CSV table of C-alpha atoms in Angstrom, one decimal:
chain,number,residue,atom,x,y,z
A,1,MET,CA,-0.1,-0.2,0.1
A,2,LEU,CA,1.1,3.5,-0.9
A,3,ILE,CA,0.5,6.4,1.4
A,4,ARG,CA,1.4,9.9,0.7
A,5,SER,CA,0.5,12.9,2.7
A,6,PHE,CA,1.3,16.7,3.4
A,7,PRO,CA,-0.1,19.1,5.8
A,8,ALA,CA,-2.4,21.5,4.4
A,9,GLY,CA,-2.9,25.3,5.1
A,10,ALA,CA,-2.7,27.1,8.3
A,11,PHE,CA,-4.2,24.4,10.4
A,12,GLY,CA,-1.7,21.9,9.1
A,13,THR,CA,-4.4,19.3,8.2
A,14,ASN,CA,-2.9,16.0,7.0
A,15,CYS,CA,-4.0,15.3,3.4
A,16,TYR,CA,-3.6,11.7,2.4
A,17,ALA,CA,-3.5,9.8,-1.0
A,18,VAL,CA,-4.0,6.1,-0.9
A,19,ALA,CA,-3.1,3.7,-3.6
A,20,THR,CA,-2.0,0.1,-4.1
A,21,GLY,CA,1.3,1.5,-5.7
A,22,PRO,CA,2.8,4.3,-7.8
A,23,ARG,CA,1.3,5.1,-11.1
A,24,SER,CA,-2.2,3.8,-10.2
A,25,GLU,CA,-5.4,5.2,-9.2
A,26,CYS,CA,-5.7,6.5,-5.6
A,27,VAL,CA,-8.1,7.9,-3.1
A,28,VAL,CA,-7.7,11.4,-1.6
A,29,VAL,CA,-8.6,12.0,2.0
A,30,ASP,CA,-9.5,15.2,3.6
A,31,PRO,CA,-8.2,18.1,1.1
A,32,GLY,CA,-8.0,20.9,3.5
A,33,MET,CA,-7.3,24.6,3.0
A,34,ASP,CA,-4.8,25.7,0.2
A,35,ALA,CA,-4.5,21.8,-0.8
A,36,VAL,CA,-5.2,22.0,-4.5
A,37,GLU,CA,-1.7,22.8,-5.9
A,38,PRO,CA,0.3,20.7,-3.4
A,39,LEU,CA,-2.0,17.7,-3.8
A,40,ALA,CA,-1.4,18.1,-7.7
A,41,ARG,CA,2.3,18.0,-7.0
A,42,MET,CA,2.2,15.3,-4.8
A,43,LEU,CA,0.0,13.1,-7.1
A,44,ALA,CA,2.4,13.8,-10.1
A,45,GLU,CA,5.4,12.5,-8.2
A,46,ASP,CA,4.0,9.1,-8.0
A,47,GLY,CA,1.8,9.2,-11.0
A,48,LEU,CA,-1.2,8.7,-9.0
A,49,LYS,CA,-4.9,9.4,-10.6
A,50,PRO,CA,-7.6,10.2,-7.9
A,51,VAL,CA,-11.0,8.5,-8.4
A,52,ALA,CA,-12.7,9.8,-5.2
A,53,VAL,CA,-12.2,12.1,-2.1
A,54,VAL,CA,-13.4,10.6,1.3
A,55,LEU,CA,-14.2,13.2,4.1
A,56,THR,CA,-13.6,12.1,7.9
A,57,HIS,CA,-16.1,15.0,8.8
A,58,GLY,CA,-17.3,18.3,7.7
A,59,HIS,CA,-14.8,21.2,9.2
A,60,LEU,CA,-13.4,23.5,7.1
A,61,ASP,CA,-9.8,22.7,7.8
A,62,HIS,CA,-10.6,19.2,6.3
A,63,THR,CA,-13.1,20.2,3.4
A,64,PHE,CA,-11.9,23.4,2.0
A,65,SER,CA,-10.7,22.2,-1.2
A,66,VAL,CA,-13.2,19.4,-1.9
A,67,LEU,CA,-15.1,21.3,-4.5
A,68,PRO,CA,-11.9,22.4,-6.6
A,69,VAL,CA,-10.4,18.8,-6.3
A,70,CYS,CA,-13.7,17.2,-7.4
A,71,ASP,CA,-14.3,19.4,-10.0
A,72,GLY,CA,-10.7,19.3,-11.1
A,73,TYR,CA,-10.5,15.5,-11.4
A,74,ASP,CA,-14.3,15.1,-12.1
A,75,ILE,CA,-14.8,12.6,-9.2
A,76,PRO,CA,-17.3,12.2,-6.2
A,77,ALA,CA,-16.9,13.0,-2.7
A,78,TYR,CA,-17.9,10.8,0.3
A,79,LEU,CA,-19.2,12.4,3.5
A,80,HIS,CA,-21.3,11.2,6.5
A,81,PRO,CA,-25.1,12.4,6.2
A,82,ASP,CA,-24.7,14.0,9.8
A,83,ASP,CA,-22.2,16.4,8.8
A,84,SER,CA,-23.8,17.4,5.5
A,85,GLY,CA,-24.6,21.2,5.2
A,86,MET,CA,-21.3,21.9,7.0
A,87,LEU,CA,-20.0,23.4,3.9
A,88,ALA,CA,-22.7,25.8,2.9
A,89,ASP,CA,-22.7,27.6,6.4
A,90,PRO,CA,-19.3,26.9,8.0
A,91,ALA,CA,-19.8,29.8,10.5
A,92,ARG,CA,-22.4,27.8,12.0
A,93,TRP,CA,-20.1,24.9,13.0
A,94,HIS,CA,-16.6,26.7,14.0
A,95,GLY,CA,-17.5,28.4,17.2
A,96,PRO,CA,-17.4,31.9,18.3
A,97,ALA,CA,-13.8,32.4,17.7
A,98,LEU,CA,-13.8,31.7,14.1
A,99,ALA,CA,-17.3,32.9,13.3
A,100,PRO,CA,-16.7,36.6,12.5
A,101,LEU,CA,-14.2,35.5,10.1
A,102,LEU,CA,-16.5,32.9,8.2
A,103,THR,CA,-19.6,35.0,8.2
A,104,GLY,CA,-21.1,34.8,4.6
A,105,VAL,CA,-18.5,32.2,3.6
A,106,ARG,CA,-20.1,29.7,1.2
A,107,LEU,CA,-18.4,26.6,0.1
A,108,PRO,CA,-20.8,24.6,-2.5
A,109,ASP,CA,-20.9,21.0,-2.2
A,110,PRO,CA,-19.5,19.1,-5.0
A,111,ALA,CA,-21.9,18.0,-7.7
A,112,ASP,CA,-21.5,14.2,-6.6
A,113,VAL,CA,-21.7,13.9,-2.6
A,114,ARG,CA,-22.2,10.2,-1.6
A,115,PRO,CA,-23.2,9.0,1.8
A,116,LEU,CA,-20.8,7.2,4.2
A,117,ASP,CA,-22.8,4.6,6.2
A,118,ASP,CA,-21.5,2.7,9.4
A,119,GLY,CA,-19.9,-0.5,8.5
A,120,ALA,CA,-19.8,0.1,4.7
A,121,VAL,CA,-16.8,-1.0,2.7
A,122,LEU,CA,-15.9,1.2,-0.1
A,123,SER,CA,-13.8,-0.5,-2.8
A,124,LEU,CA,-12.2,2.4,-4.8
A,125,ALA,CA,-8.9,2.3,-6.6
A,126,GLY,CA,-8.2,-1.1,-5.3
A,127,VAL,CA,-8.4,0.0,-1.8
A,128,GLU,CA,-10.8,-1.0,0.6
A,129,LEU,CA,-12.0,1.3,3.2
A,130,THR,CA,-14.3,0.2,6.0
A,131,VAL,CA,-16.4,2.9,7.5
A,132,ARG,CA,-17.0,3.3,11.2
A,133,HIS,CA,-19.1,6.2,12.3
A,134,ALA,CA,-17.4,7.8,15.2
A,135,PRO,CA,-19.1,11.0,16.6
A,136,GLY,CA,-17.8,13.1,19.1
A,137,HIS,CA,-15.8,15.8,17.3
A,138,THR,CA,-18.6,16.2,15.2
A,139,GLN,CA,-22.0,14.6,14.7
A,140,GLY,CA,-20.6,13.0,11.3
A,141,SER,CA,-17.1,11.9,12.2
A,142,VAL,CA,-15.9,8.6,10.7
A,143,VAL,CA,-12.7,7.0,10.7
A,144,PHE,CA,-11.6,4.4,7.7
A,145,SER,CA,-9.9,1.0,8.5
A,146,LEU,CA,-7.6,-0.3,6.0
A,147,ASP,CA,-5.0,-3.0,5.4
A,148,LEU,CA,-1.6,-1.4,5.0
A,149,GLY,CA,0.2,-4.8,4.1
A,150,GLU,CA,2.3,-5.1,6.9
A,151,ALA,CA,-0.2,-4.0,9.7
A,152,PRO,CA,-3.7,-2.6,10.0
A,153,GLY,CA,-4.3,1.0,9.4
A,154,LEU,CA,-6.9,3.6,10.5
A,155,LEU,CA,-7.5,7.0,9.0
A,156,ALA,CA,-8.5,8.5,12.1
A,157,GLY,CA,-9.6,12.2,11.0
A,158,ASP,CA,-9.9,14.2,14.3
A,159,VAL,CA,-11.1,11.3,16.4
A,160,LEU,CA,-7.7,10.3,17.6
A,161,PHE,CA,-4.2,11.8,17.6
A,162,ALA,CA,-0.7,11.1,19.1
A,163,GLY,CA,-1.4,12.0,22.6
A,164,SER,CA,-4.6,13.5,22.3
A,165,VAL,CA,-8.2,13.2,20.9
A,166,GLY,CA,-10.4,15.7,18.9
A,167,ARG,CA,-12.0,18.7,20.7
A,168,VAL,CA,-15.7,18.5,21.5
A,169,ASP,CA,-16.4,22.2,22.4
A,170,LEU,CA,-17.5,23.3,18.9
A,171,PRO,CA,-21.2,22.9,17.6
A,172,GLY,CA,-22.1,19.4,17.0
A,173,GLY,CA,-19.4,18.2,19.6
A,174,SER,CA,-20.2,15.8,22.3
A,175,TRP,CA,-17.8,14.5,24.9
A,176,ASP,CA,-20.2,11.6,25.7
A,177,ALA,CA,-20.3,10.7,22.1
A,178,MET,CA,-16.5,10.7,21.8
A,179,LEU,CA,-16.4,8.2,25.0
A,180,THR,CA,-18.6,6.2,23.2
A,181,SER,CA,-16.6,6.3,19.8
A,182,LEU,CA,-13.3,5.7,21.8
A,183,ARG,CA,-14.8,2.6,23.7
A,184,GLU,CA,-16.5,1.2,20.8
A,185,VAL,CA,-14.6,1.9,17.8
A,186,VAL,CA,-11.0,2.6,18.7
A,187,LEU,CA,-10.2,0.7,21.8
A,188,PRO,CA,-11.1,-2.7,20.0
A,189,LEU,CA,-8.6,-2.3,17.3
A,190,ASP,CA,-5.1,-4.3,17.2
A,191,ASP,CA,-2.4,-2.8,19.0
A,192,GLU,CA,-0.3,-2.8,15.7
A,193,THR,CA,-2.7,-0.7,13.9
A,194,VAL,CA,-1.2,2.3,12.4
A,195,VAL,CA,-3.0,5.6,13.0
A,196,LEU,CA,-2.9,8.1,10.4
A,197,PRO,CA,-4.6,11.1,12.2
A,198,GLY,CA,-5.8,14.3,10.7
A,199,HIS,CA,-3.3,16.4,12.4
A,200,GLY,CA,0.3,15.6,13.7
A,201,PRO,CA,2.5,12.4,13.5
A,202,ALA,CA,1.3,9.0,12.8
A,203,THR,CA,1.2,6.6,15.9
A,204,THR,CA,-0.2,3.3,16.9
A,205,ILE,CA,-3.1,2.0,19.0
A,206,GLY,CA,-1.1,0.0,21.3
A,207,ARG,CA,1.1,3.3,21.9
A,208,GLU,CA,-2.1,5.4,22.3
A,209,ARG,CA,-3.6,2.6,24.7
A,210,ALA,CA,-0.7,2.7,26.7
A,211,THR,CA,0.1,6.7,27.1
A,212,ASN,CA,-3.1,8.5,25.8
A,213,PRO,CA,-5.0,9.7,28.9
A,214,TYR,CA,-8.2,10.2,27.0
A,215,LEU,CA,-8.3,6.6,25.8
A,216,ALA,CA,-7.4,5.4,29.5
A,217,GLU,CA,-10.4,7.8,30.6
A,218,ALA,CA,-12.7,6.3,27.8
A,219,ALA,CA,-11.8,2.6,29.0
A,220,ALA,CA,-12.7,3.5,32.5
A,221,GLY,CA,-15.9,4.7,31.4
A,222,ALA,CA,-15.7,8.3,32.5
A,223,GLY,CA,-13.4,11.3,32.2
A,224,THR,CA,-13.1,15.2,31.6
A,225,ALA,CA,-13.7,16.6,28.3
A,226,PRO,CA,-10.6,17.5,26.8
A,227,LYS,CA,-9.4,20.6,24.8
A,228,GLY,CA,-8.1,18.4,22.3
A,229,ARG,CA,-7.2,19.2,19.0
A,230,GLY,CA,-8.7,20.2,15.6
A,231,LEU,CA,-10.3,23.0,14.0
């Protein structure tokens, strides 16, 4: 499996391309702010041709470039229905600190937006992505499980980071929902699972199980809502 990524925009959102190898089709994950040109350069380096964009959730720092990417390559986007509408009115979903900067901003949905359903398996570009609904950061947050060859992988979006989890203080966020997602979706994964997060470096489930205080709190069934990461 070939995984390429770069940090997009001011928020350093990890934009990924996933393919079976170079000079093949690929899936683009979370094309965030100012991602169009660096994505094109990254794809060209390995001769990759995108066939779809998959979105871990609807926040602006993960979706800002989805329209030009989808239009430019004539490909569909996939988003959980619970986050539909977040592009059309980003100010509503990004809290009081950013709302004044986003008032009046509209990011039209791509022409072809397809729903992500919990438990669905997407077969795209020779890659199988298993969708798990993992609300908490947003109502429609998802993670994608995949086989990296040498180990299982998890495209975690803003659900799980190295040493932290996604913030839950923005509209649509819920610490109770995050705890449930961590317990039911994340903690059952094998320790060898490589976590490819929405921000920051890769990690493993085993490392986070041993060191991440929020996973420990989820395992114990309680805890204090984190400041977390993400937009």
